[in-house]
């Protein structure tokens, strides 16, 4: 196992606080639509007076996360029965003041529930823990108190499992009065440090794991909103899918809801069968790494136009899929082709100022509906994944609505299929079979 994962700037993906984009009907709609319109989304616009996240800050955090992911790969360069499923409702994290996606899980005996961010770009699960010896940020749920859980125990420094932290966190474990100490930091200098511990995990009241290994955080800082901590869904040994592999065979799926008022899901196990609408692409081995989920992009379309990008542009750096990166990052050569096609097909709308890393923004002040070209990704084995209408734009306000894609610095940097573009898709991670699956219309 190689050095692992950092990742995970906990950043908001929520464009929708100020302006909600309502997708009224997607493509393939009415019979009288022209061919051109079948390749476009019609989006209705209206103002929402909800409180405003600072978008420049969100994008800055997103960039920090991506830098941290890139630095991981830079180091690497040159080198049971699954009929049971546990289904958890997933919410847009803005309900707890965090932008990432959260689910509630139970911990301890007796069980108490915690809202946790789920992250496919890291491995260690942790929650803030009493007595918060150094520092806990404010969270919505009462903070986990190990002294009130009869099933809690510390992992000792002499335990071999203590050493698994090196690969799961990228940092060697510490030792304090014979208790194993973990430390994990994320892209934007958010971090959690505390005791490595085990306790009973409750995915649902009947899906429980008695000796779940997690971090009991005594010093936690960063942009986790009011979430109690984070669930690591990476591929490393300590991740939740790995620890529950005997039951779920490293199979999980989610759907990221398109707005704070809708609900998606995070489900472990295939529930006895995979929906026929799910199309699978093999997990990619480029880029290499024990934690991230690699995906081979082979092409993209905008409207009816296939972008003129040679396959070698995408394969130079490879790509990963990440639930914690907001904006999809493309090789600059691919981004230029996307931008140029998108701008051409959106030429009837006035451009606006760029927003941080986003350089293709529109001023929709004078429009109540806009018609937007459909964007599709093609992954290995010709799996077409059409991006939902709500996955195209990052909205600052109605006068600055930006194409939610950004270029990497270099074609050899790893690309990232981010969470804005994953909205409403059913996304399946099948670790045992080494494949990723996609279907449209997983949630609203
Ligand atoms: C875990 O270890 C810490 C540090 O030694 C200690 O303060 C705490 O009481 C221990 N908790 C349990 C339940 O053993
Ligand atoms: C919107 O319409 C007003 C009134 O016609 C005009 O002054 C303004 O420039 C328009 N704004 C944009 C961004 O097109």
Tab-separated table of C-alpha atoms and ligand atoms in Angstrom:
chain	number	residue	atom	x	y	z
A	1	UNK	CA	0.000	0.000	0.000
A	2	UNK	CA	1.343	3.358	-0.886
A	3	UNK	CA	0.984	6.665	0.807
A	4	UNK	CA	-2.522	7.696	0.767
A	5	UNK	CA	-5.067	10.100	0.664
A	6	UNK	CA	-5.370	13.505	1.915
A	7	UNK	CA	-8.022	15.209	0.117
A	8	UNK	CA	-11.147	16.674	1.233
A	9	UNK	CA	-11.358	20.323	1.596
A	10	UNK	CA	-14.776	20.482	2.934
A	11	UNK	CA	-16.310	22.932	0.679
A	12	UNK	CA	-19.748	23.931	-0.221
A	13	UNK	CA	-21.183	22.910	-3.516
A	14	UNK	CA	-24.052	25.100	-3.149
A	15	UNK	CA	-24.711	27.357	-5.836
A	16	UNK	CA	-28.342	27.257	-5.171
A	17	UNK	CA	-28.627	29.410	-2.092
A	18	UNK	CA	-29.109	32.628	-3.928
A	19	UNK	CA	-30.629	31.430	-7.104
A	20	UNK	CA	-32.378	28.208	-7.772
A	21	UNK	CA	-32.318	26.835	-11.218
A	22	UNK	CA	-35.403	24.906	-11.956
A	23	UNK	CA	-35.098	22.380	-14.663
A	24	UNK	CA	-38.489	22.315	-16.190
A	25	UNK	CA	-38.022	19.712	-18.784
A	26	UNK	CA	-34.953	18.055	-20.082
A	27	UNK	CA	-34.190	16.887	-23.535
A	28	UNK	CA	-36.067	14.463	-25.622
A	29	UNK	CA	-39.207	16.265	-24.592
A	30	UNK	CA	-42.025	17.511	-26.698
A	31	UNK	CA	-42.448	16.145	-30.183
A	32	UNK	CA	-42.415	19.584	-31.734
A	33	UNK	CA	-38.940	20.371	-30.456
A	34	UNK	CA	-36.358	20.919	-33.108
A	35	UNK	CA	-33.351	18.610	-33.293
A	36	UNK	CA	-31.256	21.405	-31.858
A	37	UNK	CA	-33.507	21.711	-28.811
A	38	UNK	CA	-33.223	18.037	-28.007
A	39	UNK	CA	-29.661	18.804	-27.145
A	40	UNK	CA	-30.542	21.605	-24.781
A	41	UNK	CA	-31.963	22.013	-21.297
A	42	UNK	CA	-34.591	24.653	-20.692
A	43	UNK	CA	-33.973	26.221	-17.337
A	44	UNK	CA	-36.336	28.574	-15.518
A	45	UNK	CA	-34.777	31.158	-13.281
A	46	UNK	CA	-35.993	32.680	-10.066
A	47	UNK	CA	-34.527	34.389	-7.067
A	48	UNK	CA	-34.324	32.699	-3.718
A	49	UNK	CA	-33.695	34.917	-0.738
A	50	UNK	CA	-31.910	32.290	1.319
A	51	UNK	CA	-28.679	33.271	3.014
A	52	UNK	CA	-25.666	33.627	0.846
A	53	UNK	CA	-22.623	31.393	0.922
A	54	UNK	CA	-19.443	33.115	-0.131
A	55	UNK	CA	-18.857	31.640	-3.536
A	56	UNK	CA	-15.339	32.920	-3.959
A	57	UNK	CA	-14.495	31.162	-0.693
A	58	UNK	CA	-16.143	27.925	-1.811
A	59	UNK	CA	-14.162	27.999	-5.028
A	60	UNK	CA	-10.955	28.826	-3.171
A	61	UNK	CA	-11.495	25.807	-0.933
A	62	UNK	CA	-12.266	23.665	-3.956
A	63	UNK	CA	-9.013	24.750	-5.556
A	64	UNK	CA	-7.124	23.917	-2.350
A	65	UNK	CA	-8.650	20.446	-2.321
A	66	UNK	CA	-7.658	19.892	-5.930
A	67	UNK	CA	-4.093	21.080	-5.245
A	68	UNK	CA	-3.883	18.578	-2.416
A	69	UNK	CA	-5.186	15.768	-4.653
A	70	UNK	CA	-2.688	16.725	-7.341
A	71	UNK	CA	0.161	16.710	-4.829
A	72	UNK	CA	-0.745	13.139	-3.854
A	73	UNK	CA	-0.443	11.997	-7.435
A	74	UNK	CA	2.703	13.988	-7.996
A	75	UNK	CA	4.345	11.820	-5.327
A	76	UNK	CA	3.180	8.700	-7.091
A	77	UNK	CA	4.157	9.755	-10.564
A	78	UNK	CA	6.658	7.382	-12.194
A	79	UNK	CA	5.698	4.439	-10.290
A	80	UNK	CA	-19.901	-12.164	0.916
A	81	UNK	CA	-23.358	-12.069	0.398
A	82	UNK	CA	-24.496	-8.724	-0.800
A	83	UNK	CA	-28.189	-9.207	-0.767
A	84	UNK	CA	-28.526	-6.826	2.084
A	85	UNK	CA	-28.568	-3.102	1.590
A	86	UNK	CA	-28.509	-0.224	4.010
A	87	UNK	CA	-30.072	2.896	2.629
A	88	UNK	CA	-29.510	6.327	4.171
A	89	UNK	CA	-31.107	9.600	3.110
A	90	UNK	CA	-28.474	12.050	1.866
A	91	UNK	CA	-28.871	15.791	2.176
A	92	UNK	CA	-27.136	18.741	0.729
A	93	UNK	CA	-24.924	19.882	3.604
A	94	UNK	CA	-26.268	23.415	3.632
A	95	UNK	CA	-28.849	22.216	6.156
A	96	UNK	CA	-25.988	22.120	8.660
A	97	UNK	CA	-24.138	25.042	7.134
A	98	UNK	CA	-21.688	22.847	5.222
A	99	UNK	CA	-21.625	22.582	1.506
A	100	UNK	CA	-20.801	18.945	1.093
A	101	UNK	CA	-23.242	16.109	1.209
A	102	UNK	CA	-24.175	14.601	4.519
A	103	UNK	CA	-25.896	11.519	5.925
A	104	UNK	CA	-26.869	10.621	9.469
A	105	UNK	CA	-25.286	7.574	11.050
A	106	UNK	CA	-25.455	6.182	14.557
A	107	UNK	CA	-22.497	5.577	16.856
A	108	UNK	CA	-22.052	3.981	20.283
A	109	UNK	CA	-24.179	2.138	22.820
A	110	UNK	CA	-26.756	3.428	23.298
A	111	UNK	CA	-26.847	4.725	19.734
A	112	UNK	CA	-26.684	8.434	19.057
A	113	UNK	CA	-27.020	9.967	15.598
A	114	UNK	CA	-24.491	12.198	13.871
A	115	UNK	CA	-24.586	14.155	10.615
A	116	UNK	CA	-21.424	13.303	8.701
A	117	UNK	CA	-20.027	14.513	5.400
A	118	UNK	CA	-19.374	11.632	3.016
A	119	UNK	CA	-16.211	11.762	0.990
A	120	UNK	CA	-15.025	9.318	-1.664
A	121	UNK	CA	-11.662	11.129	-1.756
A	122	UNK	CA	-10.489	10.074	1.718
A	123	UNK	CA	-10.523	6.985	3.918
A	124	UNK	CA	-10.615	7.642	7.651
A	125	UNK	CA	-14.010	8.223	9.263
A	126	UNK	CA	-13.906	10.572	12.271
A	127	UNK	CA	-16.202	12.532	14.500
A	128	UNK	CA	-15.600	15.276	17.029
A	129	UNK	CA	-15.225	13.755	20.451
A	130	UNK	CA	-15.555	14.848	24.069
A	131	UNK	CA	-13.756	16.157	26.000
A	132	UNK	CA	-12.470	18.065	22.928
A	133	UNK	CA	-9.070	18.209	24.651
A	134	UNK	CA	-7.780	20.895	22.270
A	135	UNK	CA	-10.648	22.233	20.228
A	136	UNK	CA	-13.973	21.348	18.655
A	137	UNK	CA	-15.817	23.595	16.229
A	138	UNK	CA	-19.535	24.095	16.628
A	139	UNK	CA	-21.663	21.257	15.351
A	140	UNK	CA	-25.370	20.685	15.133
A	141	UNK	CA	-25.626	17.378	17.031
A	142	UNK	CA	-24.365	17.014	20.609
A	143	UNK	CA	-20.684	15.989	20.423
A	144	UNK	CA	-19.957	12.250	20.736
A	145	UNK	CA	-18.953	11.398	24.308
A	146	UNK	CA	-17.035	8.107	24.539
A	147	UNK	CA	-17.580	7.949	28.292
A	148	UNK	CA	-21.306	7.561	27.631
A	149	UNK	CA	-20.857	4.654	25.202
A	150	UNK	CA	-20.420	1.219	26.783
A	151	UNK	CA	-19.039	-0.226	23.534
A	152	UNK	CA	-16.270	2.360	22.960
A	153	UNK	CA	-12.590	1.548	23.290
A	154	UNK	CA	-9.300	3.173	22.344
A	155	UNK	CA	-6.899	1.410	20.004
A	156	UNK	CA	-3.556	0.941	21.717
A	157	UNK	CA	-0.283	2.050	20.160
A	158	UNK	CA	0.995	-1.515	20.214
A	159	UNK	CA	-1.906	-2.773	18.108
A	160	UNK	CA	-0.929	-3.527	14.500
A	161	UNK	CA	-4.084	-1.773	13.298
A	162	UNK	CA	-2.657	1.498	14.650
A	163	UNK	CA	-0.138	1.356	11.791
A	164	UNK	CA	-2.887	1.222	9.170
A	165	UNK	CA	-3.305	4.957	9.828
A	166	UNK	CA	-0.177	5.717	7.844
A	167	UNK	CA	-1.796	4.628	4.625
A	168	UNK	CA	-5.295	5.882	5.475
A	169	UNK	CA	-4.256	9.383	6.550
A	170	UNK	CA	-0.865	9.922	4.964
A	171	UNK	CA	0.555	10.547	8.466
A	172	UNK	CA	2.255	8.129	10.853
A	173	UNK	CA	0.279	7.511	14.025
A	174	UNK	CA	1.274	9.085	17.326
A	175	UNK	CA	0.992	7.677	20.820
A	176	UNK	CA	-0.414	9.278	23.964
A	177	UNK	CA	-0.508	7.325	27.256
A	178	UNK	CA	-0.484	4.163	25.124
A	179	UNK	CA	-3.497	5.332	23.046
A	180	UNK	CA	-3.000	5.375	19.260
A	181	UNK	CA	-3.310	8.934	17.901
A	182	UNK	CA	-4.330	9.805	14.319
A	183	UNK	CA	-3.986	13.063	12.437
A	184	UNK	CA	-5.478	13.889	9.072
A	185	UNK	CA	-5.376	17.113	7.170
A	186	UNK	CA	-7.292	18.123	4.126
A	187	UNK	CA	-6.552	20.349	1.187
A	188	UNK	CA	-7.309	23.720	2.698
A	189	UNK	CA	-5.604	23.110	6.069
A	190	UNK	CA	-8.736	21.747	7.712
A	191	UNK	CA	-7.732	18.914	10.020
A	192	UNK	CA	-8.752	16.459	12.722
A	193	UNK	CA	-6.459	14.959	15.364
A	194	UNK	CA	-7.492	12.566	18.116
A	195	UNK	CA	-7.648	9.016	19.410
A	196	UNK	CA	-7.965	6.120	17.048
A	197	UNK	CA	-10.857	4.140	18.445
A	198	UNK	CA	-13.504	1.530	17.819
A	199	UNK	CA	-17.179	1.481	18.632
A	200	UNK	CA	-20.451	0.215	17.274
A	201	UNK	CA	-21.528	1.830	13.997
A	202	UNK	CA	-25.188	1.911	13.028
A	203	UNK	CA	-25.812	2.517	9.340
A	204	UNK	CA	-29.465	1.884	10.072
A	205	UNK	CA	-31.033	0.501	13.255
A	206	UNK	CA	-30.617	-3.018	11.894
A	207	UNK	CA	-27.359	-2.641	9.950
A	208	UNK	CA	-24.662	-2.447	12.593
A	209	UNK	CA	-20.929	-3.072	12.827
A	210	UNK	CA	-19.625	-3.734	16.296
A	211	UNK	CA	-15.953	-2.805	16.048
A	212	UNK	CA	-15.899	0.015	13.573
A	213	UNK	CA	-12.558	1.849	13.500
A	214	UNK	CA	-12.769	5.630	13.453
A	215	UNK	CA	-11.169	8.784	14.762
A	216	UNK	CA	-12.342	10.311	18.029
A	217	UNK	CA	-11.347	13.897	17.261
A	218	UNK	CA	-9.911	16.026	20.072
A	219	UNK	CA	-8.618	18.837	17.897
A	220	UNK	CA	-10.707	19.655	14.882
A	221	UNK	CA	-10.686	22.694	12.716
A	222	UNK	CA	-11.875	23.712	9.339
A	223	UNK	CA	-14.732	24.044	6.998
A	224	UNK	CA	-16.921	21.191	8.030
A	225	UNK	CA	-19.944	23.413	8.649
A	226	UNK	CA	-22.040	22.043	11.460
A	227	UNK	CA	-21.376	18.415	10.491
A	228	UNK	CA	-20.084	16.180	13.296
A	229	UNK	CA	-17.272	14.817	11.137
A	230	UNK	CA	-16.641	12.873	7.987
A	231	UNK	CA	-17.131	9.418	6.502
A	232	UNK	CA	-14.215	8.140	4.423
A	233	UNK	CA	-15.492	6.196	1.398
A	234	UNK	CA	-12.129	5.718	-0.355
A	235	UNK	CA	-10.620	2.372	-1.309
A	236	UNK	CA	-8.024	2.087	1.446
A	237	UNK	CA	-8.091	-0.524	4.201
A	238	UNK	CA	-9.684	1.690	6.878
A	239	UNK	CA	-12.431	3.182	4.733
A	240	UNK	CA	-16.040	2.403	5.538
A	241	UNK	CA	-16.538	0.268	2.394
A	242	UNK	CA	-13.418	-1.752	3.306
A	243	UNK	CA	-14.456	-2.219	6.930
A	244	UNK	CA	-17.932	-3.378	5.917
A	245	UNK	CA	-16.759	-5.440	2.926
A	246	UNK	CA	-17.878	-8.756	4.441
A	247	UNK	CA	-21.453	-7.556	4.287
A	248	UNK	CA	-21.560	-5.180	1.320
A	249	UNK	CA	-18.669	-6.398	-0.797
A	250	UNK	CA	-17.401	-2.819	-1.265
A	251	UNK	CA	-20.553	-1.887	-3.112
A	252	UNK	CA	-22.195	1.450	-2.458
A	253	UNK	CA	-24.133	3.997	-4.424
A	254	UNK	CA	-25.378	7.512	-3.957
A	255	UNK	CA	-27.398	10.229	-5.527
A	256	UNK	CA	-26.495	13.853	-4.770
A	257	UNK	CA	-29.642	15.986	-4.583
A	258	UNK	CA	-29.817	19.072	-6.758
A	259	UNK	CA	-31.002	21.472	-4.065
A	260	UNK	CA	-31.184	21.824	-0.281
A	261	UNK	CA	-34.891	21.049	-0.378
A	262	UNK	CA	-34.470	17.662	-2.049
A	263	UNK	CA	-33.123	14.423	-0.650
A	264	UNK	CA	-30.756	11.984	-2.259
A	265	UNK	CA	-29.305	8.822	-0.775
A	266	UNK	CA	-26.218	6.885	0.158
A	267	UNK	CA	-26.791	3.129	0.030
A	268	UNK	CA	-24.444	0.312	1.008
A	269	UNK	CA	-24.870	-3.011	-0.759
A	270	UNK	CA	-26.658	-3.676	-4.026
A	271	UNK	CA	-29.913	-4.677	-2.405
A	272	UNK	CA	-29.961	-7.966	-4.295
A	273	UNK	CA	-29.730	-6.547	-7.779
A	274	UNK	CA	-28.414	-3.740	-9.891
A	275	UNK	CA	-30.867	-1.663	-11.855
A	276	UNK	CA	-30.666	-2.327	-15.614
A	277	UNK	CA	-30.429	1.374	-16.307
A	278	UNK	CA	-26.998	1.514	-14.644
A	279	UNK	CA	-24.159	1.502	-17.184
A	280	UNK	CA	-20.738	0.420	-15.953
A	281	UNK	CA	-17.254	1.583	-16.812
A	282	UNK	CA	-14.181	-0.145	-15.370
A	283	UNK	CA	-12.292	1.543	-12.535
A	284	UNK	CA	-9.205	3.033	-14.072
A	285	UNK	CA	-5.676	2.179	-13.033
A	286	UNK	CA	-4.380	5.536	-14.203
A	287	UNK	CA	-3.764	7.440	-12.075
A	288	UNK	CA	-2.420	4.866	-9.613
A	289	UNK	CA	-3.161	5.072	-5.914
A	290	UNK	CA	-4.783	3.024	-3.195
A	291	UNK	CA	-7.541	5.404	-2.262
A	292	UNK	CA	-9.080	7.364	-5.111
A	293	UNK	CA	-11.488	5.927	-7.657
A	294	UNK	CA	-10.005	6.289	-11.149
A	295	UNK	CA	-12.201	6.804	-14.205
A	296	UNK	CA	-11.314	6.881	-17.909
A	297	UNK	CA	-12.873	9.802	-19.752
A	298	UNK	CA	-12.827	9.103	-23.486
A	299	UNK	CA	-14.842	12.011	-24.830
A	300	UNK	CA	-17.378	14.772	-24.328
A	301	UNK	CA	-20.261	16.287	-26.245
A	302	UNK	CA	-21.846	19.732	-26.063
A	303	UNK	CA	-25.282	19.867	-27.657
A	304	UNK	CA	-25.031	17.679	-30.728
A	305	UNK	CA	-21.329	18.399	-31.129
A	306	UNK	CA	-18.655	15.872	-30.249
A	307	UNK	CA	-15.703	17.839	-28.919
A	308	UNK	CA	-12.536	17.460	-31.001
A	309	UNK	CA	-10.332	16.112	-28.210
A	310	UNK	CA	-7.983	13.218	-28.834
A	311	UNK	CA	-8.150	10.328	-26.367
A	312	UNK	CA	-4.517	10.879	-25.410
A	313	UNK	CA	-5.446	14.257	-23.886
A	314	UNK	CA	-7.617	12.510	-21.298
A	315	UNK	CA	-5.277	9.593	-20.744
A	316	UNK	CA	-2.186	11.755	-20.140
A	317	UNK	CA	-3.097	12.473	-16.509
A	318	UNK	CA	-6.041	10.142	-16.034
A	319	UNK	CA	-8.998	11.155	-13.882
A	320	UNK	CA	-10.793	10.360	-10.645
A	321	UNK	CA	-14.377	10.690	-9.494
A	322	UNK	CA	-14.768	12.571	-6.213
A	323	UNK	CA	-17.840	13.369	-4.107
A	324	UNK	CA	-15.946	16.178	-2.370
A	325	UNK	CA	-14.632	18.265	-5.272
A	326	UNK	CA	-17.239	20.776	-6.392
A	327	UNK	CA	-16.057	21.793	-9.867
A	328	UNK	CA	-14.972	19.253	-12.507
A	329	UNK	CA	-11.336	19.725	-13.536
A	330	UNK	CA	-10.329	18.903	-17.111
A	331	UNK	CA	-7.019	18.815	-18.964
A	332	UNK	CA	-6.582	22.385	-20.297
A	333	UNK	CA	-6.729	21.154	-23.903
A	334	UNK	CA	-10.111	19.517	-23.236
A	335	UNK	CA	-11.387	22.505	-21.279
A	336	UNK	CA	-10.564	24.888	-24.138
A	337	UNK	CA	-12.596	22.724	-26.541
A	338	UNK	CA	-15.524	22.590	-24.104
A	339	UNK	CA	-15.437	26.310	-23.438
A	340	UNK	CA	-15.295	27.203	-27.090
A	341	UNK	CA	-18.217	24.926	-28.054
A	342	UNK	CA	-20.285	26.025	-25.064
A	343	UNK	CA	-19.721	29.732	-25.708
A	344	UNK	CA	-20.631	29.305	-29.361
A	345	UNK	CA	-23.902	27.567	-28.486
A	346	UNK	CA	-24.670	30.163	-25.805
A	347	UNK	CA	-23.791	33.168	-27.947
A	348	UNK	CA	-27.272	34.699	-27.620
A	349	UNK	CA	-26.610	35.413	-23.922
A	350	UNK	CA	-24.397	38.210	-22.571
A	351	UNK	CA	-21.167	37.142	-20.899
A	352	UNK	CA	-20.382	38.322	-17.360
A	353	UNK	CA	-17.203	38.743	-15.297
A	354	UNK	CA	-15.285	35.540	-14.477
A	355	UNK	CA	-15.752	34.137	-10.964
A	356	UNK	CA	-12.526	32.903	-9.405
A	357	UNK	CA	-11.489	29.792	-11.388
A	358	UNK	CA	-14.629	29.977	-13.577
A	359	UNK	CA	-14.062	31.946	-16.771
A	360	UNK	CA	-17.300	31.425	-18.679
A	361	UNK	CA	-20.060	33.295	-16.880
A	362	UNK	CA	-23.343	34.723	-18.116
A	363	UNK	CA	-25.591	37.572	-17.062
A	364	UNK	CA	-29.152	36.242	-17.113
A	365	UNK	CA	-30.692	39.328	-15.469
A	366	UNK	CA	-33.024	39.925	-18.376
A	367	UNK	CA	-34.157	36.321	-18.850
A	368	UNK	CA	-36.794	34.251	-17.138
A	369	UNK	CA	-35.777	31.090	-18.975
A	370	UNK	CA	-32.578	30.085	-20.675
A	371	UNK	CA	-31.846	27.297	-23.124
A	372	UNK	CA	-28.620	25.533	-22.330
A	373	UNK	CA	-26.763	22.926	-24.404
A	374	UNK	CA	-26.718	19.464	-22.928
A	375	UNK	CA	-23.259	18.240	-21.889
A	376	UNK	CA	-22.362	14.547	-21.866
A	377	UNK	CA	-19.314	12.670	-20.704
A	378	UNK	CA	-18.262	9.419	-22.340
A	379	UNK	CA	-16.373	6.965	-20.193
A	380	UNK	CA	-14.520	3.805	-21.191
A	381	UNK	CA	-16.753	1.130	-22.770
A	382	UNK	CA	-18.786	3.915	-24.336
A	383	UNK	CA	-20.758	4.757	-21.230
A	384	UNK	CA	-22.551	8.037	-21.906
A	385	UNK	CA	-23.310	10.094	-18.813
A	386	UNK	CA	-25.497	13.106	-19.556
A	387	UNK	CA	-25.015	15.907	-17.036
A	388	UNK	CA	-28.228	17.120	-15.446
A	389	UNK	CA	-29.357	20.688	-16.179
A	390	UNK	CA	-28.422	21.576	-12.600
A	391	UNK	CA	-24.932	20.209	-13.084
A	392	UNK	CA	-23.924	22.659	-15.797
A	393	UNK	CA	-23.708	25.949	-13.900
A	394	UNK	CA	-22.274	27.347	-10.715
A	395	UNK	CA	-24.452	30.276	-9.733
A	396	UNK	CA	-23.121	33.315	-7.914
A	397	UNK	CA	-26.236	35.334	-8.637
A	398	UNK	CA	-28.471	35.819	-11.628
A	399	UNK	CA	-26.036	38.293	-13.129
A	400	UNK	CA	-23.122	35.841	-12.801
A	401	UNK	CA	-23.970	32.257	-13.707
A	402	UNK	CA	-20.855	30.294	-14.610
A	403	UNK	CA	-20.024	27.136	-16.536
A	404	UNK	CA	-19.044	24.815	-13.666
A	405	UNK	CA	-15.876	23.384	-15.204
A	406	UNK	CA	-12.266	24.480	-14.820
A	407	UNK	CA	-8.962	23.586	-16.458
A	408	UNK	CA	-6.073	21.945	-14.653
A	409	UNK	CA	-2.696	23.642	-14.889
A	410	UNK	CA	-1.350	20.957	-17.188
A	411	UNK	CA	-2.695	18.088	-19.335
A	412	UNK	CA	-0.729	15.629	-17.213
A	413	UNK	CA	-2.492	16.647	-13.952
A	414	UNK	CA	-5.187	14.247	-12.839
A	415	UNK	CA	-8.688	15.243	-13.956
A	416	UNK	CA	-11.575	15.212	-11.474
A	417	UNK	CA	-15.210	14.421	-12.125
A	418	UNK	CA	-16.711	16.664	-9.446
A	419	UNK	CA	-19.917	16.742	-7.472
A	420	UNK	CA	-21.744	19.538	-9.294
A	421	UNK	CA	-21.721	17.380	-12.414
A	422	UNK	CA	-22.830	14.300	-10.442
A	423	UNK	CA	-26.050	15.889	-9.179
A	424	UNK	CA	-29.154	13.707	-9.615
A	425	UNK	CA	-27.128	10.856	-11.135
A	426	UNK	CA	-27.186	7.460	-9.519
A	427	UNK	CA	-23.472	6.747	-9.030
A	428	UNK	CA	-22.440	3.181	-8.194
A	429	UNK	CA	-19.068	2.208	-6.711
A	430	UNK	CA	-18.528	-1.514	-7.129
A	431	UNK	CA	-15.124	-2.052	-5.551
A	432	UNK	CA	-15.201	-5.845	-5.725
A	433	UNK	CA	-15.879	-5.892	-9.470
A	434	UNK	CA	-13.634	-2.896	-10.079
A	435	UNK	CA	-16.223	-0.767	-11.804
A	436	UNK	CA	-18.221	2.451	-11.559
A	437	UNK	CA	-21.832	2.730	-12.679
A	438	UNK	CA	-24.036	5.618	-13.733
A	439	UNK	CA	-27.709	6.158	-14.387
A	440	UNK	CA	-29.725	9.312	-14.889
A	441	UNK	CA	-32.584	10.402	-12.680
A	442	UNK	CA	-31.386	8.846	-9.413
A	443	UNK	CA	-32.989	11.626	-7.372
A	444	UNK	CA	-34.269	15.150	-7.861
B	1	LIG	C1	-8.564	6.797	25.649
B	1	LIG	O1	-7.258	7.343	25.781
B	1	LIG	C2	-7.187	8.642	26.363
B	1	LIG	C3	-5.734	9.044	26.393
B	1	LIG	O2	-4.962	8.146	27.088
B	1	LIG	C4	-7.801	8.632	27.752
B	1	LIG	O3	-7.820	9.938	28.265
B	1	LIG	C5	-9.218	8.095	27.681
B	1	LIG	O4	-9.753	7.969	28.965
B	1	LIG	C6	-9.213	6.721	27.006
B	1	LIG	N1	-10.593	6.271	26.876
B	1	LIG	C7	-10.954	5.026	27.203
B	1	LIG	C8	-12.414	4.727	27.116
B	1	LIG	O5	-10.140	4.197	27.555
B	2	LIG	C1	-31.103	44.253	-19.484
B	2	LIG	O1	-32.052	45.106	-20.036
B	2	LIG	C2	-31.868	46.473	-19.706
B	2	LIG	C3	-33.068	47.251	-20.253
B	2	LIG	O2	-33.266	46.965	-21.601
B	2	LIG	C4	-30.549	46.957	-20.298
B	2	LIG	O3	-30.310	48.303	-19.953
B	2	LIG	C5	-29.424	46.090	-19.709
B	2	LIG	O4	-28.195	46.426	-20.307
B	2	LIG	C6	-29.703	44.635	-19.958
B	2	LIG	N1	-28.700	43.852	-19.234
B	2	LIG	C7	-28.034	42.880	-19.806
B	2	LIG	C8	-27.030	42.202	-18.960
B	2	LIG	O5	-28.201	42.538	-20.959
